[in-house]
Short mmCIF file of C-alpha atoms and ligand atoms in Angstrom, two decimals:
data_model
loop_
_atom_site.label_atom_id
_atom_site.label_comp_id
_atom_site.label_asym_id
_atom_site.label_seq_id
_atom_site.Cartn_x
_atom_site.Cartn_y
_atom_site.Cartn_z
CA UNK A 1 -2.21 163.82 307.01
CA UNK A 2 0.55 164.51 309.62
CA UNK A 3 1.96 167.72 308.10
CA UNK A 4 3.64 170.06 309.35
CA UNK A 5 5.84 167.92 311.31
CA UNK A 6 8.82 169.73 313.40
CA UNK A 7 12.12 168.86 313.93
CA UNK A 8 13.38 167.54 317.36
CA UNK A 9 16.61 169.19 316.05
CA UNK A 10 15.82 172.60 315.38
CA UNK A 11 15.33 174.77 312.43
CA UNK A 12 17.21 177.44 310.50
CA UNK A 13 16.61 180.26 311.19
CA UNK A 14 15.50 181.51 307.57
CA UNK A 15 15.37 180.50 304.06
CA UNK A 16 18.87 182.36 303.44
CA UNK A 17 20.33 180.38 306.37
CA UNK A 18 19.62 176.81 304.66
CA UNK A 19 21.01 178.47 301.49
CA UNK A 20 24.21 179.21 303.24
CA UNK A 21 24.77 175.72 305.56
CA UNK A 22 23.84 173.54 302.19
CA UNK A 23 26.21 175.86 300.56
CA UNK A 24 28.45 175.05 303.04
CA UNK A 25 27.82 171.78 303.17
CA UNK A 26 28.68 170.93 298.78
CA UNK A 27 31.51 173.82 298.78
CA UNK A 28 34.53 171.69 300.09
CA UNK A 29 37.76 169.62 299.89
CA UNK A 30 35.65 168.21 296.48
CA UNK A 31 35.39 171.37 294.37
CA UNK A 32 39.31 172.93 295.30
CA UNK A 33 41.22 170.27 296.16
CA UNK A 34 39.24 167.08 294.84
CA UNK A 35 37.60 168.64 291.09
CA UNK A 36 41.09 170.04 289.67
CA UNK A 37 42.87 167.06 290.43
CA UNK A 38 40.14 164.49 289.10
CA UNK A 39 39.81 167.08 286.17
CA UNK A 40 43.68 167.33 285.50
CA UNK A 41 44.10 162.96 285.47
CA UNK A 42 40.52 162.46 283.45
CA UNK A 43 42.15 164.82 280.40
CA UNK A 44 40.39 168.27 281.31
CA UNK A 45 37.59 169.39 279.09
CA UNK A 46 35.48 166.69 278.01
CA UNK A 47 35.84 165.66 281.71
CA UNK A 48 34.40 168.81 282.67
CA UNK A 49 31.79 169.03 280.16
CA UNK A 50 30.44 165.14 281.08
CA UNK A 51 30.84 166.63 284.87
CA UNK A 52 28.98 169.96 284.32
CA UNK A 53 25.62 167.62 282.21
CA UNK A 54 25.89 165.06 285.61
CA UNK A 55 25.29 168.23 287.81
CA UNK A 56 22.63 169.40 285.38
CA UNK A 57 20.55 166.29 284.19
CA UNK A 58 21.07 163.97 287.56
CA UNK A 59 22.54 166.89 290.48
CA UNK A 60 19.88 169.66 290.25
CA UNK A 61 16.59 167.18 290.22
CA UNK A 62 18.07 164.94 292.62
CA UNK A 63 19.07 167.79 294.61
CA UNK A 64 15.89 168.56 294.64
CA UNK A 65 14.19 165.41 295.57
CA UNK A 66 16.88 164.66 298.71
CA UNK A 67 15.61 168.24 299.80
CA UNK A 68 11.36 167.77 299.64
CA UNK A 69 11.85 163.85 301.21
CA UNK A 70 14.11 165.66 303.92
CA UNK A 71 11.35 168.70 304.90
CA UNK A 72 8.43 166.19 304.58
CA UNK A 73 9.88 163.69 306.92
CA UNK A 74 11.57 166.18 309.40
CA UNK A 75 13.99 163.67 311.23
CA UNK A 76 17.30 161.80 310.49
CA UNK A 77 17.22 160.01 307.14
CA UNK A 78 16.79 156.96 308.47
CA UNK A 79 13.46 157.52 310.41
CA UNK A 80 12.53 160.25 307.74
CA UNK A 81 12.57 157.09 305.19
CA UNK A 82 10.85 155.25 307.77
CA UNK A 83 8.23 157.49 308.53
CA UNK A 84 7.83 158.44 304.74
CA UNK A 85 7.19 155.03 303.20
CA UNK A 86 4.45 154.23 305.97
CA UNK A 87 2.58 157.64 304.96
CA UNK A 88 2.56 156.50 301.34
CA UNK A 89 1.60 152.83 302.54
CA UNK A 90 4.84 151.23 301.23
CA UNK A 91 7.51 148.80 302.78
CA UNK A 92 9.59 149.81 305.79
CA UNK A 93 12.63 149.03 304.34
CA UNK A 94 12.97 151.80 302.68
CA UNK A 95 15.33 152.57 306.20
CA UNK A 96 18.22 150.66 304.35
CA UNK A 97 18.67 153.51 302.38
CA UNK A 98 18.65 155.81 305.40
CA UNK A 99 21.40 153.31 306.46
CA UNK A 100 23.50 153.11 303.55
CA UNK A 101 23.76 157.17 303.59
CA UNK A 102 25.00 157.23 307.33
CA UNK A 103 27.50 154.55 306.60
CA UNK A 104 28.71 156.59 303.30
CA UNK A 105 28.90 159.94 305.79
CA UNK A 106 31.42 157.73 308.03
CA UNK A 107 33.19 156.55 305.00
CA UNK A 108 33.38 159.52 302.87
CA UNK A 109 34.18 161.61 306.71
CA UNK A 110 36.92 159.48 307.52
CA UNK A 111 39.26 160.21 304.93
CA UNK A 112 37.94 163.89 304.19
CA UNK A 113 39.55 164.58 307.66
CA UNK A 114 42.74 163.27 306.71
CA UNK A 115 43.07 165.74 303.80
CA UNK A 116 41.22 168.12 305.95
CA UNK A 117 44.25 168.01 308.12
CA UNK A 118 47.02 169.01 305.36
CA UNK A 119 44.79 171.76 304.61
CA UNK A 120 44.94 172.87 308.20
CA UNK A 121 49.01 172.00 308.49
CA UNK A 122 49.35 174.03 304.90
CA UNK A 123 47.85 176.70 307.15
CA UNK A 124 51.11 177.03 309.53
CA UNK A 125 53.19 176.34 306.87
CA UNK A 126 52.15 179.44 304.85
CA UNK A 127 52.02 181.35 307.85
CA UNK A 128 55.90 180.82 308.83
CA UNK A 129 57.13 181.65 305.22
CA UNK A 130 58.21 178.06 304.36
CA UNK A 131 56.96 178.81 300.89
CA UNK A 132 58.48 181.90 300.35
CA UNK A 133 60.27 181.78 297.11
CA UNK A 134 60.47 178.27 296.78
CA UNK A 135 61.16 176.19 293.25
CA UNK A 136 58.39 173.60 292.38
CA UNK A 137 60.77 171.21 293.71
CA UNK A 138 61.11 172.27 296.58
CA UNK A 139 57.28 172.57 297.43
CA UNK A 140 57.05 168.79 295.97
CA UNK A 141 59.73 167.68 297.86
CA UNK A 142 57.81 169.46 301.40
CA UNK A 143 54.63 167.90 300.15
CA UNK A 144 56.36 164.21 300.14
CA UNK A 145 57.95 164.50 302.92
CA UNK A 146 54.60 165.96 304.74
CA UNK A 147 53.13 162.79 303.54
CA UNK A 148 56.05 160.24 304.71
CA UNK A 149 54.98 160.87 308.26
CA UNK A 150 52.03 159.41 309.46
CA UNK A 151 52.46 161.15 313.02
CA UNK A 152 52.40 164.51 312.00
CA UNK A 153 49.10 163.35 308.82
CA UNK A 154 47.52 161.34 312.74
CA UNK A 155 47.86 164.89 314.87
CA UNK A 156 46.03 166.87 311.74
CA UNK A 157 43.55 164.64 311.36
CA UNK A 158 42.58 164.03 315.03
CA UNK A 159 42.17 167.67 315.11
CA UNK A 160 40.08 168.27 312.48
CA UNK A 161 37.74 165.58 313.72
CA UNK A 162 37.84 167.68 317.26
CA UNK A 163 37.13 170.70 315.59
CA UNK A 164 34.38 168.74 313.43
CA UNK A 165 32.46 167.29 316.71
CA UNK A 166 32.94 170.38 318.43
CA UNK A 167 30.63 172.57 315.74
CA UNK A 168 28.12 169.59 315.50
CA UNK A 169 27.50 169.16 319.25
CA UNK A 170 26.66 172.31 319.65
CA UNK A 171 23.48 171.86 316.81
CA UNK A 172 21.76 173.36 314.54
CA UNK A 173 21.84 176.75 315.24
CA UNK A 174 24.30 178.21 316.98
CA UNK A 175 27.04 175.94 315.93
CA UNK A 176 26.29 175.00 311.95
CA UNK A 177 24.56 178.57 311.19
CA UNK A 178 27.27 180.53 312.54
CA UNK A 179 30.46 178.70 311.03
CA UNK A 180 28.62 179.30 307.79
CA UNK A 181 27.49 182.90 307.40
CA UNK A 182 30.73 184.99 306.89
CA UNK A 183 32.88 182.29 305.81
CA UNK A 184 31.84 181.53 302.77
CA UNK A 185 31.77 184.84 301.11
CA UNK A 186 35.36 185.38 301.99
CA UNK A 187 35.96 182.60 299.80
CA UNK A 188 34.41 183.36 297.17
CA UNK A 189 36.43 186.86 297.09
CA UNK A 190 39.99 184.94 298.02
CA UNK A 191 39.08 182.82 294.84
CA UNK A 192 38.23 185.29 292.86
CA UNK A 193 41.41 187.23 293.24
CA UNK A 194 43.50 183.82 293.08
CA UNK A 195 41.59 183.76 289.36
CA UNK A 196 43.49 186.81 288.58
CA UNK A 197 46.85 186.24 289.63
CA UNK A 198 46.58 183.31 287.47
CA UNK A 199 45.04 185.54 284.67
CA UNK A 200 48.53 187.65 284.77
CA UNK A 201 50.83 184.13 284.37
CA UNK A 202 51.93 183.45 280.16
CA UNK A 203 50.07 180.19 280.84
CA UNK A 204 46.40 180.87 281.63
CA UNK A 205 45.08 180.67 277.76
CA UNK A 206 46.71 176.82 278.40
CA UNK A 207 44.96 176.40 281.44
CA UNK A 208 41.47 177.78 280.30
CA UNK A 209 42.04 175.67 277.48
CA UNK A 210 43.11 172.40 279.31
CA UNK A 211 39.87 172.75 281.35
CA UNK A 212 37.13 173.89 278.63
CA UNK A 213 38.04 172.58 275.05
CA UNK A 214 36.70 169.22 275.16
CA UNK A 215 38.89 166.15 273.81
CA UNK A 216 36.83 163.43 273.59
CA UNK A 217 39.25 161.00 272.72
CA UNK A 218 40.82 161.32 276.52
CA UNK A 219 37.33 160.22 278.15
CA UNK A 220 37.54 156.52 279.07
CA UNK A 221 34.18 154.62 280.49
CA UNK A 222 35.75 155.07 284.20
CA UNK A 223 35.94 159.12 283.58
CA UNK A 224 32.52 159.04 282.73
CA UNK A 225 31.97 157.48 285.88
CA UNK A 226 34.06 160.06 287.90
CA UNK A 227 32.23 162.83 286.50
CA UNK A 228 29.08 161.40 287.64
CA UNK A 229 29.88 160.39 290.95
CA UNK A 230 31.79 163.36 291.10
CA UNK A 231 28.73 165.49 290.36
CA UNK A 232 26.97 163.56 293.64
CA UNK A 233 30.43 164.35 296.09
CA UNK A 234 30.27 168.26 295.52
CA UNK A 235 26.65 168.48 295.67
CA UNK A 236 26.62 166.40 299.38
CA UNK A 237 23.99 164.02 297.09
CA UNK A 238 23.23 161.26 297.64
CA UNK A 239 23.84 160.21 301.75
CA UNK A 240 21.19 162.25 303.64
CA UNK A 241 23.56 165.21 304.43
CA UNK A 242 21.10 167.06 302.14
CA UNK A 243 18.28 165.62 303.38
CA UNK A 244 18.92 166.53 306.78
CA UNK A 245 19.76 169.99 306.05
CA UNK A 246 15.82 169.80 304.50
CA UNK A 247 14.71 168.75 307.05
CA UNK A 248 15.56 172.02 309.05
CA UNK A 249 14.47 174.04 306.56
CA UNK A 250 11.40 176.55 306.99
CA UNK A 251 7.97 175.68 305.76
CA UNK A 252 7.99 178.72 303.34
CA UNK A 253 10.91 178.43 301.80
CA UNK A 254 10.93 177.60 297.67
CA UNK A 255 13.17 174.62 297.53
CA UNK A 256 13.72 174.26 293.00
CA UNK A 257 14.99 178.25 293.76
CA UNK A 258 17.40 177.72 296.77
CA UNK A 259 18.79 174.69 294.91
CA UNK A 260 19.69 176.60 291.62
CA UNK A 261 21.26 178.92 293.97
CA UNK A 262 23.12 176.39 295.46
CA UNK A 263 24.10 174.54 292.67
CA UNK A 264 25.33 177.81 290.64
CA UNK A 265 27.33 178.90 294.03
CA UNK A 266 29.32 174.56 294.29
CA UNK A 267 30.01 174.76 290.34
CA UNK A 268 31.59 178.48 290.29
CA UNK A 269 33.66 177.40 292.86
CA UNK A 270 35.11 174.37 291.26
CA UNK A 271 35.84 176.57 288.11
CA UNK A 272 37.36 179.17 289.72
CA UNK A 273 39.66 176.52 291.54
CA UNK A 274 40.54 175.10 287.99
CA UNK A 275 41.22 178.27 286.61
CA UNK A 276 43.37 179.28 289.39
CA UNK A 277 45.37 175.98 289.29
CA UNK A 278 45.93 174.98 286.04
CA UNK A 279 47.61 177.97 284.46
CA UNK A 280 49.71 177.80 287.36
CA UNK A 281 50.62 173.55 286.36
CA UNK A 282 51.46 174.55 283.24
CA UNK A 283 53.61 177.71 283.53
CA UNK A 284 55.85 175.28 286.00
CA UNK A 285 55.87 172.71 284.48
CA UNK A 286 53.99 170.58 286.35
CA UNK A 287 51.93 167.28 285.64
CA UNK A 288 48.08 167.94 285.56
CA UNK A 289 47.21 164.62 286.67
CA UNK A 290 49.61 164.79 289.41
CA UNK A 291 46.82 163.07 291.90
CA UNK A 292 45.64 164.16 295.25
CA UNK A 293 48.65 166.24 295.89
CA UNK A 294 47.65 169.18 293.15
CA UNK A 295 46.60 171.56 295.26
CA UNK A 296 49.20 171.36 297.96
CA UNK A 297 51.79 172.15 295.55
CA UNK A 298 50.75 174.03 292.86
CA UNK A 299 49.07 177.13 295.36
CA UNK A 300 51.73 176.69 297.91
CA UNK A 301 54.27 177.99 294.92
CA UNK A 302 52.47 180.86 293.27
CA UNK A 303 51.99 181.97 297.25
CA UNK A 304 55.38 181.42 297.14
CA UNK A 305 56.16 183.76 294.45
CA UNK A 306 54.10 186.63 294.91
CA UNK A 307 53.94 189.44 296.74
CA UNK A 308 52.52 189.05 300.15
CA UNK A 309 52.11 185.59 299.68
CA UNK A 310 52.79 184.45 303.00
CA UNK A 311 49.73 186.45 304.56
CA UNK A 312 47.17 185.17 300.86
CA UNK A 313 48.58 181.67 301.29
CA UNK A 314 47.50 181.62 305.22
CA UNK A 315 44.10 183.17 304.51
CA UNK A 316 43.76 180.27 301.73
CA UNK A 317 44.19 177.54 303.50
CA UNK A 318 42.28 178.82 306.29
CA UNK A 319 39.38 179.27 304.14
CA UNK A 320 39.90 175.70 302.69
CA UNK A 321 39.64 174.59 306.32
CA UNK A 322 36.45 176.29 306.90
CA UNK A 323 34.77 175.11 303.77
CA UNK A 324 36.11 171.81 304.59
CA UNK A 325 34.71 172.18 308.03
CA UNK A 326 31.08 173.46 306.94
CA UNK A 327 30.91 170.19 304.56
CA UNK A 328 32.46 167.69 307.51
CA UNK A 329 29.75 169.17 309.94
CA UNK A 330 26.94 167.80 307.23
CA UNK A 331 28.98 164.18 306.75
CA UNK A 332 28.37 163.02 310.12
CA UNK A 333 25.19 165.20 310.83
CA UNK A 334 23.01 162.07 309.78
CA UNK A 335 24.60 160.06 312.14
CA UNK A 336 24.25 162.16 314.91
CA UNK A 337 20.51 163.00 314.50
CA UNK A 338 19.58 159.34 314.84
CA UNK A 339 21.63 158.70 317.47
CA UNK A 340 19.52 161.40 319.54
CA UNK A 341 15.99 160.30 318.01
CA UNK A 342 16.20 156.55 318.36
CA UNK A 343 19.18 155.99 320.72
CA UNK A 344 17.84 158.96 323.41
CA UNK A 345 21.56 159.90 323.54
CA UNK A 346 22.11 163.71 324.12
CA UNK A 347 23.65 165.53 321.42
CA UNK A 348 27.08 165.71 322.94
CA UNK A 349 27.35 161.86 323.96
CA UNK A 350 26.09 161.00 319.74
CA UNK A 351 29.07 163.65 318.90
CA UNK A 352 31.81 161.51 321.12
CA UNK A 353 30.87 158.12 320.08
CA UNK A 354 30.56 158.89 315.87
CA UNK A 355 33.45 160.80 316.05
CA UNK A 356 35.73 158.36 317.42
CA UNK A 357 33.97 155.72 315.32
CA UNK A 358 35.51 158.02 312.03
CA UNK A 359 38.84 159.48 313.72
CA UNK A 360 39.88 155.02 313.89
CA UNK A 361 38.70 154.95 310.10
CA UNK A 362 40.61 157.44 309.35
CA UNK A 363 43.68 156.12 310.42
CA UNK A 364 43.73 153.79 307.56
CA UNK A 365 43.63 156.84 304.70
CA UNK A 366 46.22 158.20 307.24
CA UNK A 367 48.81 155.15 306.68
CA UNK A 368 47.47 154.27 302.97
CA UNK A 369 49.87 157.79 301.94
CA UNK A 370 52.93 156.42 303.60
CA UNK A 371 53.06 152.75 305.39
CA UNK A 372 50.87 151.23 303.26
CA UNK A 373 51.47 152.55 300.20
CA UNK A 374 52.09 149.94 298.66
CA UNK A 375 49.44 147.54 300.40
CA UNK A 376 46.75 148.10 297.48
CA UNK A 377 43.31 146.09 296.25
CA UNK A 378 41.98 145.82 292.75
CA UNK A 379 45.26 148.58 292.21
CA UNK A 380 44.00 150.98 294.90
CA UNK A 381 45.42 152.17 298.26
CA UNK A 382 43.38 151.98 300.90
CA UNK A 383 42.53 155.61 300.49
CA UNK A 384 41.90 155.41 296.83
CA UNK A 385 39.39 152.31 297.33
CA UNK A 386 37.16 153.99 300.10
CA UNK A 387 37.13 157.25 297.78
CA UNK A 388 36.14 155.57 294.95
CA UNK A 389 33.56 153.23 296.20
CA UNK A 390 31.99 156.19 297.95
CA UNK A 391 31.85 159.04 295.43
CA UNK A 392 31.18 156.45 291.98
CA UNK A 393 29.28 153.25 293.81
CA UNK A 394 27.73 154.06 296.91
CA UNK A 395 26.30 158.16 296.42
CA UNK A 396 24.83 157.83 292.69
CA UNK A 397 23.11 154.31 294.13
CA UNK A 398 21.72 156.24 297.02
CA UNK A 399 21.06 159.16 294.87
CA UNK A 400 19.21 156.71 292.14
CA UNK A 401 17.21 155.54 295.30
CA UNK A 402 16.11 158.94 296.32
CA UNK A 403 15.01 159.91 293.34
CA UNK A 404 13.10 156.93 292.80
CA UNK A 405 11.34 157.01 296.15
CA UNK A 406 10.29 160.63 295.47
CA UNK A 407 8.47 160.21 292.05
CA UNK A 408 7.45 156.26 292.17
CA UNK A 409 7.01 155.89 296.24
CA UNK A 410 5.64 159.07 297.50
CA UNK A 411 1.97 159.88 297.01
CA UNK A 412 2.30 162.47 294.03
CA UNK A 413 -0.10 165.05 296.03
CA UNK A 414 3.07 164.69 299.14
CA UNK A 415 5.03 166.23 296.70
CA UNK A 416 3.49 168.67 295.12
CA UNK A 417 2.80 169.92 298.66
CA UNK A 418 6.62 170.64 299.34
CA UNK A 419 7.41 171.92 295.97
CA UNK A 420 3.74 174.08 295.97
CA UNK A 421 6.62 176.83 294.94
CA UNK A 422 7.37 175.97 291.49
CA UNK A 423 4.94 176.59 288.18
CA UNK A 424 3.37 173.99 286.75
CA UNK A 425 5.47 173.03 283.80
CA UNK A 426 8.68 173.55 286.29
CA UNK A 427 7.34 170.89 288.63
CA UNK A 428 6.28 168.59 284.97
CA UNK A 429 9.85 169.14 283.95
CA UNK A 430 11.11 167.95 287.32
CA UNK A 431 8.94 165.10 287.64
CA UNK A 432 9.72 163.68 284.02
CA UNK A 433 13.43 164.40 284.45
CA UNK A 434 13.61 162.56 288.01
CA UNK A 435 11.17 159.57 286.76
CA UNK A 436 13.15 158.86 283.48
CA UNK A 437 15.78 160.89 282.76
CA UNK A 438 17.92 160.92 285.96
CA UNK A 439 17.51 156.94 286.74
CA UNK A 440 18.23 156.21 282.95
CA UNK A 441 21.47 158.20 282.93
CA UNK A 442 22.71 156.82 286.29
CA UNK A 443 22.20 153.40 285.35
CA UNK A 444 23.51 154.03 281.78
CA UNK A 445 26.93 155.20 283.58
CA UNK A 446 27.19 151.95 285.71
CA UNK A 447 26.57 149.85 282.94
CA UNK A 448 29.01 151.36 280.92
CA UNK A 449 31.64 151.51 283.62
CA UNK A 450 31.30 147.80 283.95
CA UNK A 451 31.45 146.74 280.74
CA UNK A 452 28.40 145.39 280.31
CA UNK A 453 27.28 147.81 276.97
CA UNK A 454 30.62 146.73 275.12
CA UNK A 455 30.15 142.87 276.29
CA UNK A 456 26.90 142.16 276.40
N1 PFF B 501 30.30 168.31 298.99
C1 PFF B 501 31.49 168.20 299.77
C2 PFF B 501 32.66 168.72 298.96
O1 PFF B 501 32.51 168.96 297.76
O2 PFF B 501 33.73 168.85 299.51
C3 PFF B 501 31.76 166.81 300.25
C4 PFF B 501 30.56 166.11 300.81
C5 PFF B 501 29.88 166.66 301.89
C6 PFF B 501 30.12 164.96 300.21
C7 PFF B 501 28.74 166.04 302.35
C8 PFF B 501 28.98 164.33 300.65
C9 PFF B 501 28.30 164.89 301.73
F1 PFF B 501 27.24 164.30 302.15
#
């Protein structure tokens, strides 16, 4: 047996610092800009109920899972998959699925910078006061002209991408571990006292109950679907980014605790962004399923209106950018760490080539919101396609994968090694959950969003 392995890479530097970078890494663009909006179009509560099961029956065990493959195999997920199916005597080609996670990171990167990148213009706009008393209209109308120009969309997004490569080439620890630490608490607060402002508007009883009193009757197969792979996007699941972070993580750590942690930490967050948005849609007027846009007008005009706005609305969208940041860092992270362990490139050199490999996909989401708006396949833009084949097709396959090569594929004593932490019906109630329960739900999802339970 060949373990401990290390990591060429590094490690954190503590239990509590893996807690906060994979924190970091499924608090982003998906649960405040990305969950309302998908919430607000899918009906609201039965939307969010379907989405809070997927993060409870399929997130937390494969969540778990991506974790104990990542600290066993130390290395990128490709030659962690690699080096993982040899110890248990199994086919090589369990490296596809390494693959098919780095080519999701570039996929699911490439547009997350583009929205990235109104988050960081929303940043000067706040900070000049453009907001400052302004009718929904009038944000809507700033919003669609923000979007008619691809130049200005190009500029945000290249520097996003800068800012991006800059944090991963510096590795590990000093770059992801520091961006993390005092960020994310800061949002949490900010939230929190977003949560009340919305409390004091005549609409938050609508809100709360647009987002928790389930109608069943608005749930179509495809929500279903949304919720699920929605569940996968906010928890990084699915791709590796988890894996990797696992694979930096200290022997000692208890990985079922840090991911309840973690878990808790991504779904509060999404709430809170709900609850802070949608009493604020319907006290304007607004439409909930208003699309990608949601966020960048709805907060923009209750900065607008209250007092000291200008100086909340700046912080806001600066924290946005840093949680977007902290989960951008983990996209291409994959990538990166094979490029060093296979292709002998130095860090730096892996950071310059990926990122200008996603910067040019990018510039496709950047012209699907204006030029080629109308240019659209199977109904979607460019930028709805790539979103939706990555968060409902490609991370629940790779996350059905993952947990199927941790309970059928891996020797059963591997993992009980890496989860020695957890009691013994805990690690019972994993296994069963990950060896039926998980697969059988993902694969009841697909089926169902293809038809095949009402045909066939
Ligand atoms: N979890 C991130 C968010 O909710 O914004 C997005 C993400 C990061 C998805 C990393 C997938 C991933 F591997």
């Amino acid at each position: 047996m060949n373990r401990p392995r290390t990591s060429i890479h590094g490690e954190w530097s503590s239990r509590w610092a893996f807690v906060l970078a994979a924190t970091g890494s499924a608090v982003g663009l998906g649960n405040i800009w990305k969950f309302p909006y998908i919430a607000g179009e899918n009906g609201g509560g039965a939307f969010v109920l379907v989405y809070l099961a997927c993060i409870v029956i399929v997130g937390v065990p494969i969540f778990i899972a991506e974790v104990l493959i990542g600290r066993r195999g130390r290395q990128s997920p490709i030659n962690t998959m690699v080096t993982l199916s040899q110890e248990a005597g199994k086919s090589k080609h369990w490296r596809l699925l390494g693959w098919a996670g780095v080519i999701a990171g570039f996929l699911i990167l490439s547009y997350y910078s583009v929205i990235a990148g109104w988050g960081l213009a929303y940043v000067f706009r706040s900070g000049i006061g453009l907001f400052s008393g302004a009718s929904a209209e009038e944000v809507q109308t700033i919003f669609n002209e923000f979007l008619a120009t691809p130049e200005r969309l190009l500029a945000w997004h290249t520097i996003f991408m800068v800012m991006t490569m800059v944090v991963v080439a510096r590795g590990v620890r000093s770059g992801l571990e520091k961006a993390v630490r005092y960020l994310m608490p800061c949002l949490f607060v900010l939230l929190v006292v977003l949560v009340g402002y919305a409390m004091n508007t005549a609409a938050f009883g609508q809100g709360f109950e647009f987002l928790f009193k389930p109608d069943f009757s608005k749930l179509s197969q495809d929500s279903v679907l949304i919720a699920m792979g929605h569940a996968f996007f906010t928890l990084s699941l699915g791709m590796g980014a988890i894996m990797i972070y696992g694979s930096y993580m200290p022997e000692r750590a208890s990985i079922a605790k840090t991911t309840f942690i973690i878990a808790g930490a991504d779904t509060f967050v999404a709430l809170m962004a709900g609850l802070a948005i949608f009493p604020l849609v319907f006290a304007n007027n607004l439409e909930p399923g208003a699309g990608p846009g949601l966020m960048f007008v709805t907060l923009p005009l209750a900065f607008g209106q209250m007092p000291g706005g200008a100086f909340f609305g700046t912080l806001f969208f600066v924290l946005i950018v840093f949680a977007a940041w902290t989960s951008a860092i983990s996209l291409i992270e994959p990538a990166v760490a094979w490029l060093v362990e296979t292709r002998g490139m130095r860090r730096l050199t892996a950071c310059v080539w990926a990122g200008m490999a996603t910067w040019l996909l990018g510039v496709g989401t950047v012209l699907s919101f204006n030029l080629w708006s109308e240019v659209k396949l199977f109904g979607k833009t460019y930028f709805d396609l790539l979103d939706y084949l990555t968060a409902n097709i490609m991370l629940p396959l790779g996350g059905l994968f993952i947990a199927v090569f941790a309970v059928w594929i891996m020797k059963e004593a591997h993992v009980r090694e890496e989860l020695a932490m957890i009691n013994k019906t805990g690690y019972r109630a994993w296994r069963l959950l990950v060896r039926y329960v998980t697969p059988v739900a993902v694969l009841i999802v697909f089926l169902n969003a293809i038809g095949v339970l009402q045909h066939g």
